[in-house]
């Protein structure tokens, strides 16, 4: 593995390395001291007592480190931290007894420096290091049998203690950095989880809004048409007009079939079946014919015409669906509410935009009344304008409604055309 592919070195990894080095160093120094006690001081019969104490010291030290390791790894819930001072006191006392018995155990003090500086408060740890350093210097002096301590016997322990204090400070800084990184990582994971939940919720709301628009512009309008035409069929049947009844029933069947196709396409996640295998121009022309027939089935004389201006171009599928749904919603309002005699749907292909205008000569309304209607009604109606605005806004288009009481209504939609749109030819052409 190259240096580039090597995993990054974190502060946690450095801390683990330092802890392992400390434990290994303690074991090696204790083993060296015990070995020298057995091989060098052959004239001291009590050396076996000190060897037994060194074994006890090793066992106590190992017991404390294993307990701390198991707790850190989550293998046990019993926190050994509350026994840390007792454990440190026993380890230090055993080492002091060994130091009194043999100067060979002097160098074991260096890993003990780090233990005191890590487990005790800062001032207490430094005080313990000073006392232990003095003890080592005294032991070295007494073992040398000189009138005064030699310089080397003083400088070695002092330099070792100083190095331990400095290294302990660096260890504490690394430990704090590791804790900061851990907290930052926890915060990052929490933030990511919250962001994922927010994005999921936003996606759910967006999908609900999309389905609401689709259902309103297709199924809801279709069901409304079925109800009104079926009522007209009932009136025709009561009056004995069987021909009108048959036409109304045929219209109900056709509308129900279209709604069934729309429902199936919702399940499959496809676009409107009215656009499958046909052009937008043809779909709008059929829509005008269907609107006129539905109005006639209800006994309303509505003349609905469609016209195209400009050369048709190949529109993106979202544009085609938006324009078709806009025409459906507008014409549904015409024959349901406007009481109009004429409706005109105009589709125009301009250089920089495509426009759709739906005009009717119905009773009109005050545009200011749209504010209340835009929020929808308690029964779920009144959602058409909201749906239409959302559809147009999603395509970066504009929607304008011009109307006045008694003067008809014009719904004007503008969708921008991107540069380089090619002529559609057979799609929205002939």
Short mmCIF file of C-alpha atoms in Angstrom, two decimals:
data_model
loop_
_atom_site.label_atom_id
_atom_site.label_comp_id
_atom_site.label_asym_id
_atom_site.label_seq_id
_atom_site.Cartn_x
_atom_site.Cartn_y
_atom_site.Cartn_z
CA UNK A 1 0.00 0.00 0.00
CA UNK A 2 1.40 3.41 -0.95
CA UNK A 3 1.56 6.42 1.35
CA UNK A 4 -1.33 7.96 -0.55
CA UNK A 5 -3.54 4.89 0.08
CA UNK A 6 -2.60 4.61 3.77
CA UNK A 7 -5.40 5.45 6.22
CA UNK A 8 -5.04 8.80 8.01
CA UNK A 9 -3.44 8.79 11.45
CA UNK A 10 -5.90 10.04 14.06
CA UNK A 11 -5.33 11.26 17.60
CA UNK A 12 -7.11 8.15 18.91
CA UNK A 13 -4.59 5.94 17.12
CA UNK A 14 -1.71 7.95 18.61
CA UNK A 15 -3.19 7.66 22.11
CA UNK A 16 -3.62 3.90 21.75
CA UNK A 17 0.00 3.60 20.58
CA UNK A 18 1.23 5.62 23.57
CA UNK A 19 -0.78 3.51 26.03
CA UNK A 20 0.54 0.27 24.57
CA UNK A 21 4.10 1.65 24.63
CA UNK A 22 3.66 2.63 28.30
CA UNK A 23 2.47 -0.83 29.31
CA UNK A 24 5.16 -2.61 27.29
CA UNK A 25 7.80 -0.31 28.74
CA UNK A 26 6.66 -1.03 32.30
CA UNK A 27 6.76 -4.79 31.66
CA UNK A 28 10.22 -4.67 30.08
CA UNK A 29 11.76 -2.48 32.81
CA UNK A 30 10.25 -4.64 35.54
CA UNK A 31 11.52 -7.80 33.83
CA UNK A 32 15.01 -6.36 33.41
CA UNK A 33 15.13 -5.34 37.08
CA UNK A 34 13.97 -8.78 38.24
CA UNK A 35 16.47 -10.51 35.95
CA UNK A 36 19.38 -8.42 37.25
CA UNK A 37 18.25 -9.08 40.80
CA UNK A 38 18.56 -12.83 40.19
CA UNK A 39 21.75 -12.82 38.13
CA UNK A 40 23.84 -10.02 39.68
CA UNK A 41 22.98 -10.07 43.37
CA UNK A 42 23.68 -13.74 44.04
CA UNK A 43 24.87 -12.98 47.56
CA UNK A 44 21.46 -11.68 48.68
CA UNK A 45 19.15 -14.49 49.85
CA UNK A 46 16.22 -12.09 50.14
CA UNK A 47 16.27 -11.61 46.36
CA UNK A 48 13.53 -14.23 46.02
CA UNK A 49 11.26 -12.18 48.27
CA UNK A 50 11.72 -9.19 46.02
CA UNK A 51 11.20 -11.38 42.98
CA UNK A 52 7.86 -12.47 44.46
CA UNK A 53 6.95 -8.83 45.09
CA UNK A 54 7.82 -7.97 41.51
CA UNK A 55 5.47 -10.73 40.36
CA UNK A 56 2.74 -9.31 42.60
CA UNK A 57 3.42 -5.86 41.18
CA UNK A 58 3.14 -7.19 37.64
CA UNK A 59 -0.14 -8.95 38.49
CA UNK A 60 -1.69 -5.86 40.10
CA UNK A 61 -0.60 -3.68 37.19
CA UNK A 62 -1.99 -6.16 34.66
CA UNK A 63 -5.27 -6.43 36.54
CA UNK A 64 -5.82 -2.67 36.42
CA UNK A 65 -4.93 -2.30 32.73
CA UNK A 66 -7.13 -5.25 31.69
CA UNK A 67 -10.09 -3.86 33.64
CA UNK A 68 -9.67 -0.45 31.99
CA UNK A 69 -9.36 -2.05 28.54
CA UNK A 70 -12.51 -4.15 28.99
CA UNK A 71 -14.50 -1.12 30.12
CA UNK A 72 -13.26 1.01 27.20
CA UNK A 73 -14.16 -1.75 24.74
CA UNK A 74 -17.67 -2.07 26.21
CA UNK A 75 -17.10 -5.63 27.46
CA UNK A 76 -18.21 -4.67 30.97
CA UNK A 77 -20.35 -1.96 32.57
CA UNK A 78 -18.24 -1.73 35.75
CA UNK A 79 -16.15 1.41 35.52
CA UNK A 80 -12.73 0.78 37.12
CA UNK A 81 -12.08 4.51 37.35
CA UNK A 82 -13.40 4.68 40.90
CA UNK A 83 -10.69 2.23 41.98
CA UNK A 84 -7.93 4.08 40.09
CA UNK A 85 -6.44 5.84 43.12
CA UNK A 86 -6.39 2.62 45.17
CA UNK A 87 -4.81 0.72 42.30
CA UNK A 88 -2.20 3.45 41.75
CA UNK A 89 -1.42 3.53 45.47
CA UNK A 90 -0.85 -0.24 45.61
CA UNK A 91 1.37 -0.16 42.48
CA UNK A 92 3.40 2.74 43.88
CA UNK A 93 3.76 1.14 47.32
CA UNK A 94 4.97 -2.15 45.83
CA UNK A 95 7.46 -0.30 43.66
CA UNK A 96 8.72 1.68 46.68
CA UNK A 97 9.30 -1.53 48.64
CA UNK A 98 11.18 -3.00 45.68
CA UNK A 99 13.22 0.21 45.33
CA UNK A 100 14.23 0.02 49.00
CA UNK A 101 15.24 -3.60 48.50
CA UNK A 102 17.14 -3.14 45.24
CA UNK A 103 18.27 -0.13 43.25
CA UNK A 104 17.68 -2.20 40.09
CA UNK A 105 14.00 -1.20 40.27
CA UNK A 106 14.86 2.52 39.94
CA UNK A 107 14.09 2.68 36.24
CA UNK A 108 10.58 1.29 36.65
CA UNK A 109 9.77 4.77 37.93
CA UNK A 110 9.54 6.22 34.38
CA UNK A 111 6.26 4.52 33.37
CA UNK A 112 4.98 5.24 36.88
CA UNK A 113 5.57 8.95 36.22
CA UNK A 114 3.03 8.82 33.38
CA UNK A 115 0.50 6.91 35.46
CA UNK A 116 0.57 9.52 38.24
CA UNK A 117 0.41 12.43 35.80
CA UNK A 118 -2.52 10.83 33.97
CA UNK A 119 -4.64 9.62 36.89
CA UNK A 120 -4.02 12.34 39.47
CA UNK A 121 -4.91 16.04 39.29
CA UNK A 122 -2.23 18.11 37.63
CA UNK A 123 -0.67 19.50 40.82
CA UNK A 124 -0.86 16.14 42.64
CA UNK A 125 0.71 14.32 39.72
CA UNK A 126 3.66 16.72 39.55
CA UNK A 127 4.13 16.50 43.32
CA UNK A 128 4.17 12.69 43.10
CA UNK A 129 6.74 12.85 40.30
CA UNK A 130 8.98 15.09 42.43
CA UNK A 131 8.75 12.75 45.44
CA UNK A 132 9.46 9.64 43.35
CA UNK A 133 12.38 11.37 41.62
CA UNK A 134 13.85 12.25 45.01
CA UNK A 135 13.39 8.63 46.08
CA UNK A 136 15.25 7.33 43.02
CA UNK A 137 18.09 9.83 43.49
CA UNK A 138 18.37 8.83 47.15
CA UNK A 139 18.39 5.12 46.27
CA UNK A 140 21.09 5.68 43.64
CA UNK A 141 23.16 7.71 46.13
CA UNK A 142 22.90 5.13 48.90
CA UNK A 143 23.70 2.28 46.54
CA UNK A 144 26.80 4.11 45.29
CA UNK A 145 28.19 4.59 48.78
CA UNK A 146 29.57 8.06 47.98
CA UNK A 147 29.54 11.01 50.39
CA UNK A 148 27.30 12.97 48.00
CA UNK A 149 25.09 12.01 45.07
CA UNK A 150 26.92 11.88 41.77
CA UNK A 151 25.83 14.22 39.01
CA UNK A 152 24.78 11.41 36.66
CA UNK A 153 22.65 9.83 39.39
CA UNK A 154 20.81 13.13 39.77
CA UNK A 155 20.52 14.28 36.17
CA UNK A 156 19.15 10.95 34.86
CA UNK A 157 16.04 10.83 37.07
CA UNK A 158 15.51 14.61 36.79
CA UNK A 159 15.66 14.56 33.01
CA UNK A 160 13.36 11.53 33.00
CA UNK A 161 10.85 13.28 35.25
CA UNK A 162 10.97 16.44 33.12
CA UNK A 163 10.44 14.43 29.95
CA UNK A 164 7.51 12.64 31.59
CA UNK A 165 5.84 15.92 32.59
CA UNK A 166 6.24 17.38 29.09
CA UNK A 167 5.07 14.19 27.39
CA UNK A 168 2.11 13.95 29.75
CA UNK A 169 1.07 17.45 28.76
CA UNK A 170 1.26 16.48 25.11
CA UNK A 171 -0.76 13.36 25.90
CA UNK A 172 -3.44 15.46 27.58
CA UNK A 173 -3.60 17.76 24.56
CA UNK A 174 -3.94 14.78 22.24
CA UNK A 175 -6.62 13.35 24.50
CA UNK A 176 -8.56 16.63 24.41
CA UNK A 177 -8.19 16.74 20.64
CA UNK A 178 -9.49 13.19 20.42
CA UNK A 179 -12.47 14.10 22.56
CA UNK A 180 -13.15 17.16 20.43
CA UNK A 181 -13.01 15.04 17.29
CA UNK A 182 -15.32 12.47 18.84
CA UNK A 183 -17.85 15.15 19.82
CA UNK A 184 -17.57 16.71 16.36
CA UNK A 185 -18.13 13.32 14.74
CA UNK A 186 -21.16 12.69 16.96
CA UNK A 187 -22.53 16.12 16.07
CA UNK A 188 -21.89 15.46 12.38
CA UNK A 189 -23.71 12.12 12.53
CA UNK A 190 -26.60 13.73 14.39
CA UNK A 191 -26.75 16.58 11.86
CA UNK A 192 -26.67 14.13 8.98
CA UNK A 193 -29.48 12.13 10.53
CA UNK A 194 -31.55 15.28 11.03
CA UNK A 195 -30.80 16.40 7.47
CA UNK A 196 -31.78 13.00 6.09
CA UNK A 197 -35.02 13.12 8.07
CA UNK A 198 -35.73 16.65 6.84
CA UNK A 199 -35.00 15.70 3.24
CA UNK A 200 -37.21 12.64 3.58
CA UNK A 201 -40.03 14.74 5.00
CA UNK A 202 -39.55 17.33 2.27
CA UNK A 203 -39.65 14.59 -0.35
CA UNK A 204 -42.82 13.15 1.16
CA UNK A 205 -44.49 16.57 1.17
CA UNK A 206 -43.39 17.26 -2.40
CA UNK A 207 -44.74 13.89 -3.53
CA UNK A 208 -48.00 14.54 -1.71
CA UNK A 209 -48.30 17.90 -3.44
CA UNK A 210 -47.57 16.31 -6.81
CA UNK A 211 -50.17 13.59 -6.28
CA UNK A 212 -52.69 16.19 -5.09
CA UNK A 213 -52.18 18.15 -8.33
CA UNK A 214 -52.48 15.02 -10.47
CA UNK A 215 -55.58 13.77 -8.66
CA UNK A 216 -57.28 17.16 -8.79
CA UNK A 217 -56.52 17.77 -12.46
CA UNK A 218 -57.51 14.26 -13.60
CA UNK A 219 -59.44 11.94 -11.30
CA UNK A 220 -61.31 14.59 -9.31
CA UNK A 221 -62.40 16.43 -12.45
CA UNK A 222 -63.30 13.15 -14.10
CA UNK A 223 -65.44 12.05 -11.16
CA UNK A 224 -67.10 15.47 -11.10
CA UNK A 225 -67.88 15.10 -14.80
CA UNK A 226 -69.27 11.61 -14.26
CA UNK A 227 -71.57 12.83 -11.49
CA UNK A 228 -72.90 15.78 -13.50
CA UNK A 229 -73.36 13.83 -16.73
CA UNK A 230 -75.03 10.93 -14.91
CA UNK A 231 -77.47 13.41 -13.35
CA UNK A 232 -78.18 14.76 -16.82
CA UNK A 233 -78.75 11.18 -18.02
CA UNK A 234 -81.25 10.66 -15.21
CA UNK A 235 -83.17 13.77 -16.21
CA UNK A 236 -83.16 12.68 -19.85
CA UNK A 237 -84.42 9.25 -18.87
CA UNK A 238 -87.24 10.75 -16.82
CA UNK A 239 -88.27 12.91 -19.75
CA UNK A 240 -88.18 9.95 -22.15
CA UNK A 241 -85.30 11.28 -24.24
CA UNK A 242 -83.55 7.94 -24.78
CA UNK A 243 -81.09 9.29 -27.35
CA UNK A 244 -79.72 11.89 -24.91
CA UNK A 245 -79.66 9.25 -22.21
CA UNK A 246 -77.54 6.94 -24.38
CA UNK A 247 -75.16 9.78 -25.21
CA UNK A 248 -74.81 10.68 -21.54
CA UNK A 249 -74.17 7.06 -20.54
CA UNK A 250 -71.56 6.76 -23.30
CA UNK A 251 -69.91 9.94 -22.02
CA UNK A 252 -69.89 8.52 -18.46
CA UNK A 253 -68.28 5.29 -19.71
CA UNK A 254 -65.64 7.19 -21.69
CA UNK A 255 -64.80 9.45 -18.76
CA UNK A 256 -64.63 6.49 -16.36
CA UNK A 257 -62.31 4.69 -18.81
CA UNK A 258 -60.02 7.71 -18.96
CA UNK A 259 -59.98 7.98 -15.16
CA UNK A 260 -59.11 4.30 -14.91
CA UNK A 261 -56.19 4.84 -17.29
CA UNK A 262 -55.02 7.81 -15.23
CA UNK A 263 -55.23 5.77 -12.00
CA UNK A 264 -53.22 2.94 -13.53
CA UNK A 265 -50.60 5.38 -14.75
CA UNK A 266 -50.32 6.86 -11.25
CA UNK A 267 -49.50 3.38 -9.97
CA UNK A 268 -46.89 2.88 -12.69
CA UNK A 269 -45.51 6.40 -12.27
CA UNK A 270 -46.03 7.29 -15.94
CA UNK A 271 -47.22 10.48 -17.58
CA UNK A 272 -50.74 11.23 -18.70
CA UNK A 273 -52.21 8.56 -21.02
CA UNK A 274 -53.71 11.41 -23.06
CA UNK A 275 -50.16 12.14 -24.31
CA UNK A 276 -49.14 8.57 -25.05
CA UNK A 277 -48.71 7.94 -28.77
CA UNK A 278 -50.00 11.37 -29.72
CA UNK A 279 -48.92 15.01 -29.85
CA UNK A 280 -49.82 17.87 -27.55
CA UNK A 281 -51.74 19.53 -30.37
CA UNK A 282 -53.85 16.43 -30.95
CA UNK A 283 -54.44 16.00 -27.21
CA UNK A 284 -55.65 19.58 -26.83
CA UNK A 285 -57.91 19.26 -29.87
CA UNK A 286 -59.51 16.10 -28.46
CA UNK A 287 -59.87 17.82 -25.08
CA UNK A 288 -61.89 20.63 -26.67
CA UNK A 289 -64.15 18.12 -28.43
CA UNK A 290 -64.65 16.18 -25.20
CA UNK A 291 -65.44 19.34 -23.26
CA UNK A 292 -68.04 20.35 -25.81
CA UNK A 293 -69.66 16.88 -25.70
CA UNK A 294 -69.71 16.83 -21.89
CA UNK A 295 -71.37 20.23 -21.84
CA UNK A 296 -73.95 19.07 -24.38
CA UNK A 297 -74.67 15.96 -22.30
CA UNK A 298 -75.61 18.31 -19.47
CA UNK A 299 -77.80 20.38 -21.73
CA UNK A 300 -75.31 23.25 -22.00
CA UNK A 301 -74.63 24.75 -25.42
CA UNK A 302 -70.85 25.32 -25.33
CA UNK A 303 -68.82 25.88 -28.48
CA UNK A 304 -65.20 24.95 -27.66
CA UNK A 305 -62.58 25.49 -30.35
CA UNK A 306 -58.82 24.96 -30.53
CA UNK A 307 -56.21 26.76 -32.62
CA UNK A 308 -52.44 26.66 -33.05
CA UNK A 309 -50.16 29.58 -33.91
CA UNK A 310 -46.55 29.21 -35.04
CA UNK A 311 -44.51 26.14 -35.95
CA UNK A 312 -44.78 23.38 -33.32
CA UNK A 313 -41.51 22.41 -31.66
CA UNK A 314 -40.51 19.37 -29.63
CA UNK A 315 -41.41 20.29 -26.05
CA UNK A 316 -40.02 18.53 -22.97
CA UNK A 317 -42.41 16.04 -21.44
CA UNK A 318 -42.92 18.17 -18.26
CA UNK A 319 -43.98 21.08 -20.51
CA UNK A 320 -46.47 18.91 -22.40
CA UNK A 321 -47.99 17.57 -19.18
CA UNK A 322 -48.17 21.06 -17.64
CA UNK A 323 -49.92 22.58 -20.67
CA UNK A 324 -52.36 19.68 -20.98
CA UNK A 325 -53.24 19.78 -17.27
CA UNK A 326 -53.63 23.56 -17.43
CA UNK A 327 -56.07 23.24 -20.34
CA UNK A 328 -57.99 20.49 -18.54
CA UNK A 329 -58.31 22.53 -15.35
CA UNK A 330 -59.28 25.71 -17.19
CA UNK A 331 -61.92 24.04 -19.40
CA UNK A 332 -63.33 22.18 -16.39
CA UNK A 333 -63.90 25.54 -14.71
CA UNK A 334 -65.47 26.87 -17.92
CA UNK A 335 -68.20 24.26 -18.26
CA UNK A 336 -68.68 23.74 -14.52
CA UNK A 337 -68.81 27.35 -13.32
CA UNK A 338 -68.53 29.96 -16.06
CA UNK A 339 -71.87 29.32 -17.87
CA UNK A 340 -70.10 30.29 -21.06
CA UNK A 341 -71.32 29.81 -24.62
CA UNK A 342 -67.86 29.97 -26.20
CA UNK A 343 -64.44 28.75 -25.14
CA UNK A 344 -61.23 29.08 -27.15
CA UNK A 345 -57.96 27.27 -26.43
CA UNK A 346 -54.94 28.84 -28.18
CA UNK A 347 -51.51 27.23 -28.27
CA UNK A 348 -48.73 29.44 -29.66
CA UNK A 349 -45.08 28.58 -30.39
CA UNK A 350 -42.98 31.73 -30.24
CA UNK A 351 -39.22 32.19 -30.54
CA UNK A 352 -38.48 32.21 -26.82
CA UNK A 353 -41.61 30.74 -25.24
CA UNK A 354 -44.66 28.59 -25.69
CA UNK A 355 -48.00 30.07 -24.61
CA UNK A 356 -51.40 28.64 -23.79
CA UNK A 357 -54.45 30.90 -23.55
CA UNK A 358 -57.90 29.68 -22.51
CA UNK A 359 -60.69 32.21 -23.11
CA UNK A 360 -64.37 31.96 -22.27
CA UNK A 361 -67.23 34.44 -22.52
CA UNK A 362 -68.82 33.33 -19.27
CA UNK A 363 -69.93 35.31 -16.29
CA UNK A 364 -66.39 36.04 -15.08
CA UNK A 365 -65.41 36.96 -11.56
CA UNK A 366 -63.41 39.44 -9.51
CA UNK A 367 -59.72 38.34 -9.44
CA UNK A 368 -59.50 39.48 -5.83
CA UNK A 369 -61.83 36.61 -4.90
CA UNK A 370 -59.10 34.15 -5.92
CA UNK A 371 -57.17 34.78 -2.68
CA UNK A 372 -59.69 32.99 -0.53
CA UNK A 373 -60.27 30.25 -3.11
CA UNK A 374 -56.55 29.61 -3.47
CA UNK A 375 -56.38 28.05 -0.02
CA UNK A 376 -58.94 25.45 -1.02
CA UNK A 377 -62.15 24.58 0.71
CA UNK A 378 -62.87 22.17 3.53
CA UNK A 379 -64.38 19.63 1.12
CA UNK A 380 -61.16 19.50 -0.92
CA UNK A 381 -62.41 21.68 -3.80
CA UNK A 382 -60.99 25.02 -4.78
CA UNK A 383 -57.53 23.49 -5.30
CA UNK A 384 -57.40 24.11 -9.05
CA UNK A 385 -55.71 27.50 -9.00
CA UNK A 386 -53.12 26.35 -6.43
CA UNK A 387 -52.37 23.26 -8.51
CA UNK A 388 -52.10 25.25 -11.72
CA UNK A 389 -49.76 27.84 -10.22
CA UNK A 390 -47.54 25.13 -8.77
CA UNK A 391 -47.30 23.33 -12.09
CA UNK A 392 -46.39 26.47 -14.00
CA UNK A 393 -43.93 27.68 -11.36
CA UNK A 394 -42.19 24.28 -11.42
CA UNK A 395 -41.36 24.91 -15.10
CA UNK A 396 -40.20 28.52 -14.46
CA UNK A 397 -43.26 29.83 -16.24
CA UNK A 398 -45.84 32.52 -15.51
CA UNK A 399 -49.58 32.37 -14.99
CA UNK A 400 -51.91 35.33 -15.47
CA UNK A 401 -55.69 35.43 -15.02
CA UNK A 402 -57.73 38.28 -16.43
CA UNK A 403 -61.42 38.48 -15.59
CA UNK A 404 -64.20 40.75 -14.48
CA UNK A 405 -67.84 40.08 -13.55
CA UNK A 406 -69.87 39.61 -16.73
CA UNK A 407 -66.86 39.95 -19.07
CA UNK A 408 -65.49 36.41 -19.31
CA UNK A 409 -62.11 35.06 -18.31
CA UNK A 410 -58.68 34.57 -19.88
CA UNK A 411 -56.12 32.19 -18.40
CA UNK A 412 -52.68 32.88 -19.89
CA UNK A 413 -49.66 30.61 -19.37
CA UNK A 414 -46.11 31.33 -20.55
CA UNK A 415 -43.33 28.72 -20.49
CA UNK A 416 -39.79 29.67 -21.58
CA UNK A 417 -38.18 27.76 -24.42
CA UNK A 418 -34.52 26.79 -24.12
CA UNK A 419 -32.18 27.71 -26.96
CA UNK A 420 -31.70 25.03 -29.56
CA UNK A 421 -35.18 23.46 -29.32
CA UNK A 422 -35.73 21.56 -32.56
CA UNK A 423 -38.91 21.48 -34.55
CA UNK A 424 -41.08 18.65 -33.42
CA UNK A 425 -42.32 17.61 -36.82
CA UNK A 426 -44.77 14.78 -36.40
CA UNK A 427 -45.09 15.12 -32.60
CA UNK A 428 -46.85 18.45 -32.18
CA UNK A 429 -47.12 19.17 -35.85
CA UNK A 430 -49.74 17.88 -38.21
#
